[in-house]
Short mmCIF file of C-alpha atoms and ligand atoms in Angstrom, two decimals:
data_model
loop_
_atom_site.label_atom_id
_atom_site.label_comp_id
_atom_site.label_asym_id
_atom_site.label_seq_id
_atom_site.Cartn_x
_atom_site.Cartn_y
_atom_site.Cartn_z
CA UNK A 1 112.39 114.75 129.05
CA UNK A 2 114.42 117.58 130.79
CA UNK A 3 117.62 118.64 129.03
CA UNK A 4 120.03 121.07 130.29
CA UNK A 5 122.31 123.19 127.35
CA UNK A 6 125.35 123.90 128.37
CA UNK A 7 126.84 127.27 126.43
CA UNK A 8 130.02 127.55 126.55
CA UNK A 9 131.92 131.37 124.85
CA UNK A 10 132.37 131.21 121.18
CA UNK A 11 130.42 133.86 118.77
CA UNK A 12 128.60 129.63 117.33
CA UNK A 13 126.06 130.66 121.05
CA UNK A 14 124.10 132.91 118.76
CA UNK A 15 123.33 129.99 116.20
CA UNK A 16 122.21 127.33 119.55
CA UNK A 17 119.81 129.74 120.20
CA UNK A 18 117.54 128.33 117.59
CA UNK A 19 118.83 124.73 119.40
CA UNK A 20 117.11 125.89 122.46
CA UNK A 21 113.31 126.72 120.74
CA UNK A 22 113.63 123.68 118.26
CA UNK A 23 114.11 121.30 122.05
CA UNK A 24 110.93 123.82 123.26
CA UNK A 25 109.20 123.73 120.68
CA UNK A 26 109.72 119.43 121.05
CA UNK A 27 107.76 120.20 124.67
CA UNK A 28 111.06 119.65 126.45
CA UNK A 29 111.76 121.04 129.60
CA UNK A 30 114.97 122.84 128.46
CA UNK A 31 117.30 124.19 131.44
CA UNK A 32 120.20 126.62 130.15
CA UNK A 33 123.80 126.33 131.75
CA UNK A 34 125.73 129.12 130.41
CA UNK A 35 128.84 130.14 130.78
CA UNK A 36 130.02 132.99 132.62
CA UNK A 37 131.94 133.42 129.66
CA UNK A 38 129.45 133.09 126.81
CA UNK A 39 126.94 135.41 128.09
CA UNK A 40 129.29 138.05 126.92
CA UNK A 41 128.07 136.29 123.58
CA UNK A 42 124.40 135.70 123.77
CA UNK A 43 122.43 137.49 127.52
CA UNK A 44 120.48 136.51 129.82
CA UNK A 45 117.41 137.88 129.24
CA UNK A 46 117.33 135.93 126.24
CA UNK A 47 117.99 132.48 127.21
CA UNK A 48 115.54 133.21 130.24
CA UNK A 49 113.31 134.09 127.20
CA UNK A 50 113.84 131.23 124.08
CA UNK A 51 114.07 128.06 127.45
CA UNK A 52 111.35 130.59 129.57
CA UNK A 53 113.38 128.92 132.60
CA UNK A 54 115.03 131.27 134.82
CA UNK A 55 119.01 130.48 134.22
CA UNK A 56 121.98 130.95 135.49
CA UNK A 57 125.57 130.92 135.32
CA UNK A 58 127.07 130.70 139.39
CA UNK A 59 127.18 127.93 142.06
CA UNK A 60 126.14 130.52 144.44
CA UNK A 61 122.87 131.57 143.41
CA UNK A 62 119.35 129.67 144.63
CA UNK A 63 121.84 127.74 146.92
CA UNK A 64 118.55 125.85 148.62
CA UNK A 65 117.56 124.21 145.63
CA UNK A 66 121.06 122.63 145.90
CA UNK A 67 121.52 124.17 141.87
CA UNK A 68 124.60 123.24 141.68
CA UNK A 69 123.99 119.05 141.27
CA UNK A 70 119.97 119.24 141.03
CA UNK A 71 119.98 120.07 137.01
CA UNK A 72 122.84 117.19 136.32
CA UNK A 73 120.48 114.76 137.99
CA UNK A 74 117.28 116.31 137.16
CA UNK A 75 118.28 115.86 133.25
CA UNK A 76 117.53 113.24 131.08
CA UNK A 77 120.42 114.57 129.25
CA UNK A 78 123.00 116.92 129.07
CA UNK A 79 124.34 119.14 125.33
CA UNK A 80 126.68 121.36 125.00
CA UNK A 81 127.78 124.10 122.61
CA UNK A 82 129.07 125.34 122.20
CA UNK A 83 132.12 124.16 123.66
CA UNK A 84 135.00 125.24 123.67
CA UNK A 85 138.60 123.69 123.45
CA UNK A 86 138.54 125.73 126.77
CA UNK A 87 135.34 123.60 127.85
CA UNK A 88 136.11 120.18 126.45
CA UNK A 89 139.38 120.43 128.49
CA UNK A 90 137.34 121.26 131.99
CA UNK A 91 135.17 118.89 130.61
CA UNK A 92 138.23 115.92 130.36
CA UNK A 93 139.40 117.49 133.75
CA UNK A 94 136.35 116.85 135.52
CA UNK A 95 136.71 120.71 136.74
CA UNK A 96 133.71 121.89 138.44
CA UNK A 97 134.03 125.50 139.65
CA UNK A 98 130.63 127.18 137.58
CA UNK A 99 127.26 125.31 137.37
CA UNK A 100 127.83 124.10 133.71
CA UNK A 101 130.99 122.04 135.82
CA UNK A 102 129.08 120.80 138.51
CA UNK A 103 126.40 119.80 136.48
CA UNK A 104 127.63 117.94 134.22
CA UNK A 105 129.88 116.40 136.96
CA UNK A 106 126.34 114.93 138.86
CA UNK A 107 124.64 114.30 135.75
CA UNK A 108 124.24 110.42 134.89
CA UNK A 109 122.72 110.90 131.88
CA UNK A 110 123.94 110.69 128.34
CA UNK A 111 126.02 113.79 127.36
CA UNK A 112 126.67 115.45 123.96
CA UNK A 113 128.84 118.30 123.12
CA UNK A 114 129.05 120.19 119.99
CA UNK A 115 132.78 121.34 119.41
CA UNK A 116 133.24 124.79 117.83
CA UNK A 117 136.80 126.26 117.97
CA UNK A 118 139.38 128.24 115.40
CA UNK A 119 140.72 124.20 113.21
CA UNK A 120 143.97 125.16 115.00
CA UNK A 121 142.71 124.30 118.36
CA UNK A 122 140.80 121.52 117.43
CA UNK A 123 143.69 119.86 115.69
CA UNK A 124 146.06 120.40 118.65
CA UNK A 125 147.39 117.23 120.30
CA UNK A 126 145.18 118.51 123.21
CA UNK A 127 142.68 119.24 122.39
CA UNK A 128 142.08 115.92 120.28
CA UNK A 129 143.43 113.45 123.46
CA UNK A 130 140.81 115.91 126.01
CA UNK A 131 137.92 114.70 123.17
CA UNK A 132 139.12 111.25 123.24
CA UNK A 133 139.37 111.12 127.25
CA UNK A 134 135.37 111.89 126.86
CA UNK A 135 134.29 109.76 124.78
CA UNK A 136 135.62 106.93 126.37
CA UNK A 137 133.78 108.16 128.46
CA UNK A 138 130.32 107.52 126.89
CA UNK A 139 130.24 111.40 126.47
CA UNK A 140 128.78 111.88 122.52
CA UNK A 141 130.52 114.96 120.01
CA UNK A 142 129.34 115.48 117.63
CA UNK A 143 131.02 117.23 114.94
CA UNK A 144 133.35 120.00 114.51
CA UNK A 145 132.52 120.60 109.93
CA UNK A 146 134.44 122.16 108.07
CA UNK A 147 133.69 125.00 106.85
CA UNK A 148 133.42 128.89 107.13
CA UNK A 149 135.24 130.22 109.98
CA UNK A 150 134.79 133.60 111.50
CA UNK A 151 137.85 135.63 110.36
CA UNK A 152 138.80 134.51 107.05
CA UNK A 153 140.54 131.23 107.76
CA UNK A 154 137.79 127.69 106.74
CA UNK A 155 139.08 124.58 108.47
CA UNK A 156 137.37 122.03 110.78
CA UNK A 157 136.07 123.50 113.72
CA UNK A 158 132.81 125.04 112.83
CA UNK A 159 129.45 124.05 115.06
CA UNK A 160 126.59 122.09 113.56
CA UNK A 161 123.88 123.29 112.72
CA UNK A 162 121.52 123.86 115.45
CA UNK A 163 118.53 120.98 112.97
CA UNK A 164 121.27 118.63 112.96
CA UNK A 165 122.89 118.74 116.62
CA UNK A 166 118.41 118.50 116.89
CA UNK A 167 118.69 115.04 115.23
CA UNK A 168 121.07 113.84 117.40
CA UNK A 169 119.80 114.94 120.56
CA UNK A 170 116.43 112.70 119.04
CA UNK A 171 118.52 109.47 118.28
CA UNK A 172 119.52 109.99 121.89
CA UNK A 173 116.27 109.88 123.27
CA UNK A 174 114.96 107.60 121.20
CA UNK A 175 117.27 104.68 121.69
CA UNK A 176 116.35 102.33 124.72
CA UNK A 177 118.27 103.54 127.68
CA UNK A 178 120.95 101.10 129.35
CA UNK A 179 123.16 101.21 131.71
CA UNK A 180 125.98 100.25 130.65
CA UNK A 181 128.69 103.30 132.52
CA UNK A 182 130.00 105.93 130.73
CA UNK A 183 132.82 104.09 128.48
CA UNK A 184 132.40 100.92 129.18
CA UNK A 185 131.38 98.88 125.26
CA UNK A 186 128.21 99.33 126.04
CA UNK A 187 127.38 102.25 126.68
CA UNK A 188 126.18 103.86 124.01
CA UNK A 189 125.09 104.00 119.61
CA UNK A 190 123.67 100.60 117.73
CA UNK A 191 126.10 100.04 116.22
CA UNK A 192 128.64 98.67 118.90
CA UNK A 193 130.45 95.36 117.38
CA UNK A 194 129.99 96.22 114.02
CA UNK A 195 131.93 96.76 111.91
CA UNK A 196 132.18 98.59 108.86
CA UNK A 197 134.72 98.94 106.40
CA UNK A 198 133.43 102.29 103.82
CA UNK A 199 134.90 103.38 100.61
CA UNK A 200 134.92 107.89 99.75
CA UNK A 201 136.19 109.77 97.52
CA UNK A 202 137.42 109.54 94.11
CA UNK A 203 139.59 107.01 92.11
CA UNK A 204 141.68 108.75 90.08
CA UNK A 205 143.77 107.41 86.76
CA UNK A 206 146.60 107.93 85.72
CA UNK A 207 147.37 109.03 81.92
CA UNK A 208 151.17 109.68 82.95
CA UNK A 209 153.13 111.18 85.07
CA UNK A 210 151.03 114.33 85.96
CA UNK A 211 148.03 113.81 83.82
CA UNK A 212 145.30 111.56 85.44
CA UNK A 213 140.93 111.06 84.61
CA UNK A 214 138.96 111.53 87.71
CA UNK A 215 136.01 113.11 88.98
CA UNK A 216 133.99 115.48 91.42
CA UNK A 217 133.55 113.56 94.10
CA UNK A 218 134.52 115.21 97.39
CA UNK A 219 133.87 112.26 99.47
CA UNK A 220 132.02 113.51 101.89
CA UNK A 221 128.99 111.91 101.82
CA UNK A 222 131.25 108.71 102.21
CA UNK A 223 133.40 110.25 105.56
CA UNK A 224 130.01 111.33 107.50
CA UNK A 225 128.83 107.56 106.60
CA UNK A 226 131.86 106.43 108.19
CA UNK A 227 131.62 109.00 110.92
CA UNK A 228 128.14 108.73 111.79
CA UNK A 229 128.99 104.75 111.59
CA UNK A 230 131.66 105.74 114.42
CA UNK A 231 129.26 107.61 116.72
CA UNK A 232 126.96 104.82 116.53
CA UNK A 233 129.98 102.49 118.67
CA UNK A 234 131.02 100.43 115.03
CA UNK A 235 134.51 99.52 114.60
CA UNK A 236 135.19 101.62 111.71
CA UNK A 237 138.36 101.65 108.54
CA UNK A 238 137.83 104.66 105.78
CA UNK A 239 139.05 103.30 102.51
CA UNK A 240 139.56 107.69 101.06
CA UNK A 241 140.27 108.44 97.26
CA UNK A 242 141.26 112.05 97.19
CA UNK A 243 139.73 113.65 99.66
CA UNK A 244 140.48 116.34 100.86
CA UNK A 245 142.48 116.42 105.02
CA UNK A 246 140.94 117.69 106.74
CA UNK A 247 138.14 115.76 106.15
CA UNK A 248 140.14 113.54 106.63
CA UNK A 249 140.99 114.35 110.13
CA UNK A 250 137.21 114.69 111.24
CA UNK A 251 137.02 110.88 111.03
CA UNK A 252 140.31 110.46 112.60
CA UNK A 253 139.18 112.37 114.97
CA UNK A 254 135.52 110.66 115.74
CA UNK A 255 137.81 107.64 115.84
CA UNK A 256 137.65 106.13 112.69
CA UNK A 257 141.09 104.44 110.94
CA UNK A 258 141.46 106.11 107.29
CA UNK A 259 143.44 103.69 104.70
CA UNK A 260 144.07 106.07 101.76
CA UNK A 261 144.13 104.75 97.76
CA UNK A 262 144.38 106.26 94.83
CA UNK A 263 143.70 104.83 91.07
CA UNK A 264 140.96 102.48 91.00
CA UNK A 265 142.69 99.01 91.73
CA UNK A 266 144.79 100.20 94.46
CA UNK A 267 141.32 100.82 95.75
CA UNK A 268 139.72 97.38 94.84
CA UNK A 269 143.50 95.70 96.29
CA UNK A 270 141.88 98.15 99.80
CA UNK A 271 138.66 97.61 99.67
CA UNK A 272 138.97 93.18 98.96
CA UNK A 273 142.07 93.13 102.30
CA UNK A 274 140.29 94.58 104.65
CA UNK A 275 136.06 93.44 103.53
CA UNK A 276 136.71 89.65 104.59
CA UNK A 277 136.82 91.33 108.56
CA UNK A 278 134.16 93.74 107.70
CA UNK A 279 129.75 92.89 109.08
CA UNK A 280 128.97 96.06 106.10
CA UNK A 281 131.15 97.34 103.24
CA UNK A 282 129.94 101.09 102.08
CA UNK A 283 131.21 101.59 98.78
CA UNK A 284 130.74 105.02 98.21
CA UNK A 285 134.03 105.84 96.18
CA UNK A 286 132.96 107.14 92.83
CA UNK A 287 135.25 104.55 90.69
CA UNK A 288 136.47 104.82 87.77
CA UNK A 289 135.05 102.83 85.00
CA UNK A 290 137.72 102.81 82.52
CA UNK A 291 141.14 103.25 83.06
CA UNK A 292 144.18 103.41 80.60
CA UNK A 293 145.28 101.13 79.17
CA UNK A 294 148.80 102.39 78.87
CA UNK A 295 150.50 104.83 80.78
CA UNK A 296 152.95 106.55 79.64
CA UNK A 297 156.39 106.29 81.63
CA UNK A 298 156.65 110.02 80.44
CA UNK A 299 155.01 113.05 80.07
CA UNK A 300 153.18 114.00 76.88
CA UNK A 301 154.05 116.63 75.46
CA UNK A 302 153.16 118.77 72.34
CA UNK A 303 155.97 118.32 70.62
CA UNK A 304 156.05 114.37 70.47
CA UNK A 305 152.49 114.98 69.23
CA UNK A 306 153.69 116.92 66.10
CA UNK A 307 150.25 118.21 65.59
CA UNK A 308 148.21 115.47 65.81
CA UNK A 309 146.03 115.07 69.02
CA UNK A 310 146.56 111.79 71.40
CA UNK A 311 143.84 108.66 71.67
CA UNK A 312 143.90 107.78 75.36
CA UNK A 313 142.56 104.00 74.86
CA UNK A 314 141.12 103.51 77.91
CA UNK A 315 140.38 98.63 79.13
CA UNK A 316 137.95 98.43 81.97
CA UNK A 317 138.03 98.37 85.06
CA UNK A 318 136.79 95.41 87.36
CA UNK A 319 133.79 96.71 89.40
CA UNK A 320 134.66 96.40 92.72
CA UNK A 321 131.27 96.24 94.49
CA UNK A 322 130.02 93.34 92.51
CA UNK A 323 132.29 91.56 92.80
CA UNK A 324 131.78 92.38 97.14
CA UNK A 325 128.37 91.02 96.40
CA UNK A 326 129.40 88.11 94.76
CA UNK A 327 131.75 86.69 97.22
CA UNK A 328 130.02 88.13 100.70
CA UNK A 329 130.53 86.00 103.48
CA UNK A 330 127.14 84.71 105.90
CA UNK A 331 125.85 87.94 107.53
CA UNK A 332 127.71 90.47 105.62
CA UNK A 333 126.18 93.28 103.60
CA UNK A 334 127.17 95.69 101.41
CA UNK A 335 125.97 99.63 100.49
CA UNK A 336 126.29 100.99 96.53
CA UNK A 337 125.76 103.94 96.43
CA UNK A 338 124.79 105.63 92.30
CA UNK A 339 125.15 108.42 91.73
CA UNK A 340 121.93 109.11 88.80
CA UNK A 341 121.36 111.44 85.99
CA UNK A 342 118.34 109.64 85.31
CA UNK A 343 116.60 109.74 80.42
CA UNK A 344 113.49 111.73 79.81
CA UNK A 345 110.68 109.21 81.16
CA UNK A 346 112.54 107.00 83.02
CA UNK A 347 112.74 108.38 86.85
CA UNK A 348 115.44 108.22 88.76
CA UNK A 349 114.01 105.20 91.22
CA UNK A 350 114.00 102.96 87.88
CA UNK A 351 117.46 103.29 87.38
CA UNK A 352 118.92 102.91 90.52
CA UNK A 353 116.49 99.86 91.03
CA UNK A 354 118.13 98.19 87.71
CA UNK A 355 121.64 99.31 89.29
CA UNK A 356 120.39 97.52 92.57
CA UNK A 357 119.93 94.00 90.89
CA UNK A 358 123.26 94.13 88.37
CA UNK A 359 125.31 94.81 91.61
CA UNK A 360 124.07 92.78 93.33
CA UNK A 361 123.81 94.06 96.53
CA UNK A 362 121.72 93.98 99.94
CA UNK A 363 120.92 97.88 99.96
CA UNK A 364 121.74 100.81 97.20
CA UNK A 365 121.23 104.86 97.88
CA UNK A 366 120.38 106.70 95.09
CA UNK A 367 121.11 110.25 94.59
CA UNK A 368 120.57 112.68 91.66
CA UNK A 369 123.42 113.75 90.24
CA UNK A 370 124.10 116.59 87.45
CA UNK A 371 126.20 119.81 86.60
CA UNK A 372 124.74 121.44 89.54
CA UNK A 373 123.56 117.99 91.55
CA UNK A 374 124.90 116.10 94.37
CA UNK A 375 129.41 117.38 93.97
CA UNK A 376 130.34 119.79 95.83
CA UNK A 377 127.24 120.82 98.01
CA UNK A 378 126.72 120.73 101.81
CA UNK A 379 123.17 119.00 101.43
CA UNK A 380 122.18 116.03 99.24
CA UNK A 381 119.10 113.50 98.85
CA UNK A 382 119.38 109.92 98.66
CA UNK A 383 116.39 107.08 97.75
CA UNK A 384 117.58 103.88 99.56
CA UNK A 385 117.16 100.69 98.43
CA UNK A 386 116.33 97.50 99.90
CA UNK A 387 116.65 94.01 98.03
CA UNK A 388 113.29 93.66 97.48
CA UNK A 389 113.57 96.58 95.62
CA UNK A 390 111.00 98.77 98.36
CA UNK A 391 112.47 102.61 98.72
CA UNK A 392 113.53 101.48 102.05
CA UNK A 393 114.62 105.07 103.18
CA UNK A 394 114.61 108.68 101.65
CA UNK A 395 116.76 110.98 102.81
CA UNK A 396 117.33 114.81 102.63
CA UNK A 397 119.01 117.58 103.99
CA UNK A 398 122.95 117.74 104.90
CA UNK A 399 125.38 114.70 104.29
CA UNK A 400 125.77 114.01 107.67
CA UNK A 401 121.47 113.55 108.27
CA UNK A 402 121.28 111.31 104.67
CA UNK A 403 124.51 109.08 105.98
CA UNK A 404 122.26 108.58 109.93
CA UNK A 405 119.77 107.88 107.08
CA UNK A 406 121.41 104.93 105.80
CA UNK A 407 123.05 103.58 108.99
CA UNK A 408 119.43 103.71 110.49
CA UNK A 409 118.51 101.71 106.96
CA UNK A 410 121.34 98.97 106.96
CA UNK A 411 121.00 98.24 110.91
CA UNK A 412 116.66 97.19 110.01
CA UNK A 413 117.89 95.60 107.22
CA UNK A 414 120.14 93.28 109.59
CA UNK A 415 118.14 93.26 111.66
CA UNK A 416 115.21 91.38 109.33
CA UNK A 417 118.05 89.33 107.63
N1 LIG B 1 131.30 100.98 92.00
C1 LIG B 1 132.21 99.90 92.31
N2 LIG B 1 133.91 99.70 91.57
C2 LIG B 1 133.14 99.94 89.76
C3 LIG B 1 132.26 101.43 89.86
C4 LIG B 1 131.51 101.19 90.38
O1 LIG B 1 132.83 99.13 92.99
N3 LIG B 1 134.69 100.20 89.14
C5 LIG B 1 131.02 100.85 93.12
C6 LIG B 1 130.80 102.45 93.47
O2 LIG B 1 131.31 103.05 95.31
C7 LIG B 1 129.36 103.10 94.25
C8 LIG B 1 128.61 101.64 93.11
O3 LIG B 1 129.26 100.80 92.29
O4 LIG B 1 128.92 102.15 94.72
C9 LIG B 1 127.81 102.72 91.47
O5 LIG B 1 128.66 103.60 90.72
P1 LIG B 1 127.73 104.35 90.15
O6 LIG B 1 129.51 105.01 88.52
O7 LIG B 1 127.03 104.56 89.98
O8 LIG B 1 127.66 102.81 88.60
P2 LIG B 1 128.53 102.43 88.02
O9 LIG B 1 128.69 100.87 88.14
O10 LIG B 1 129.80 103.85 87.28
O11 LIG B 1 127.54 102.09 86.47
P3 LIG B 1 127.42 103.03 85.55
O12 LIG B 1 128.39 103.74 85.70
O13 LIG B 1 126.54 102.33 84.42
O14 LIG B 1 126.41 104.56 86.08
#
């Protein structure tokens, strides 16, 4: 395939060397089109050596071969990585005063951008509006991720890792080419027309006005499921329990509708409200199994306890997932997550199969948890069990990659039924 890699002026340009390497290794014909600014981060000889093709930035070079439109016309895919705020703005406005600009206007191939910038620039209404404009035109957007940025700050703005962009390119190229005009509802994604409800995060059960029983879920895996479904064209409602704003902002920027819930009871209400309209419900939230029987009206104090440590009585919460599965409407797919710590002599799969049967769900994504596994980690590993207790898929990698594998399994299960 002919792939144009547009590189713009951000520090993440150095990571794109690895992306080009991966694409060349796959056997693609790769044309790198850096902006003049990008060359201040990584020089021309590097791009030429890695891509094994001549590299130019100006529309005035190689005029005889009409390179300024030829590259775009011949491309099967154009990826812009990193895509700076400036480049996104220029793309939204259709500015074409360099080779990358003309290439982008001359192409009818799928376009993927990997934004990278400081959090404030990403969250600025101008950048958000420009990204939304591109998305409406059918441009695919991967990332940005939340994490450490150049300098001391951290937040959403870090470019997706080259391996993730490479995987996304693979997925785009694997999809049957559609003739839909960019921006039409048919323009992209195998989840177009599907409505998803995804829960994420960890519920908190109040003890008194200042204390709660909680868990370590960050919500990242569930948010990635929501973002992946939206990126593939689904309509997504995310019900978030105590997920960091910066993580939710990324989902909102991807077009996901966010609703918030605090306790298990609030989450149950929110999910029940949204589920009837959904084709797919994914319960990725870590829901408390118990709530405090009597929530104290006032802050519990040691003084009032008078030397006797208090005992907190718990009562069981309803199992939201099992309820959804029992009352699912025809054609609805109910998906659960399971956080498991197998006992000695028992496998993760055995535990997962028991839980899938108990909950009655169509798919169960099982992951191992422990003191250092599952939570607060960038990566995850999932075993996905289907309604015949078979392993539908196994996935390991970033939470985005495992989310994509789960969406694949959901779509495959729906295609079978
Ligand atoms: N879940 C739910 N309602 C609850 C508890 C869990 O909907 N009250 C959902 C979770 O969102 C997840 C799945 O059930 O999709 C499994 O959660 P997990 O905590 O692994 O299972 P539990 O039912 O709590 O079982 P156990 O504590 O025995 O492992």
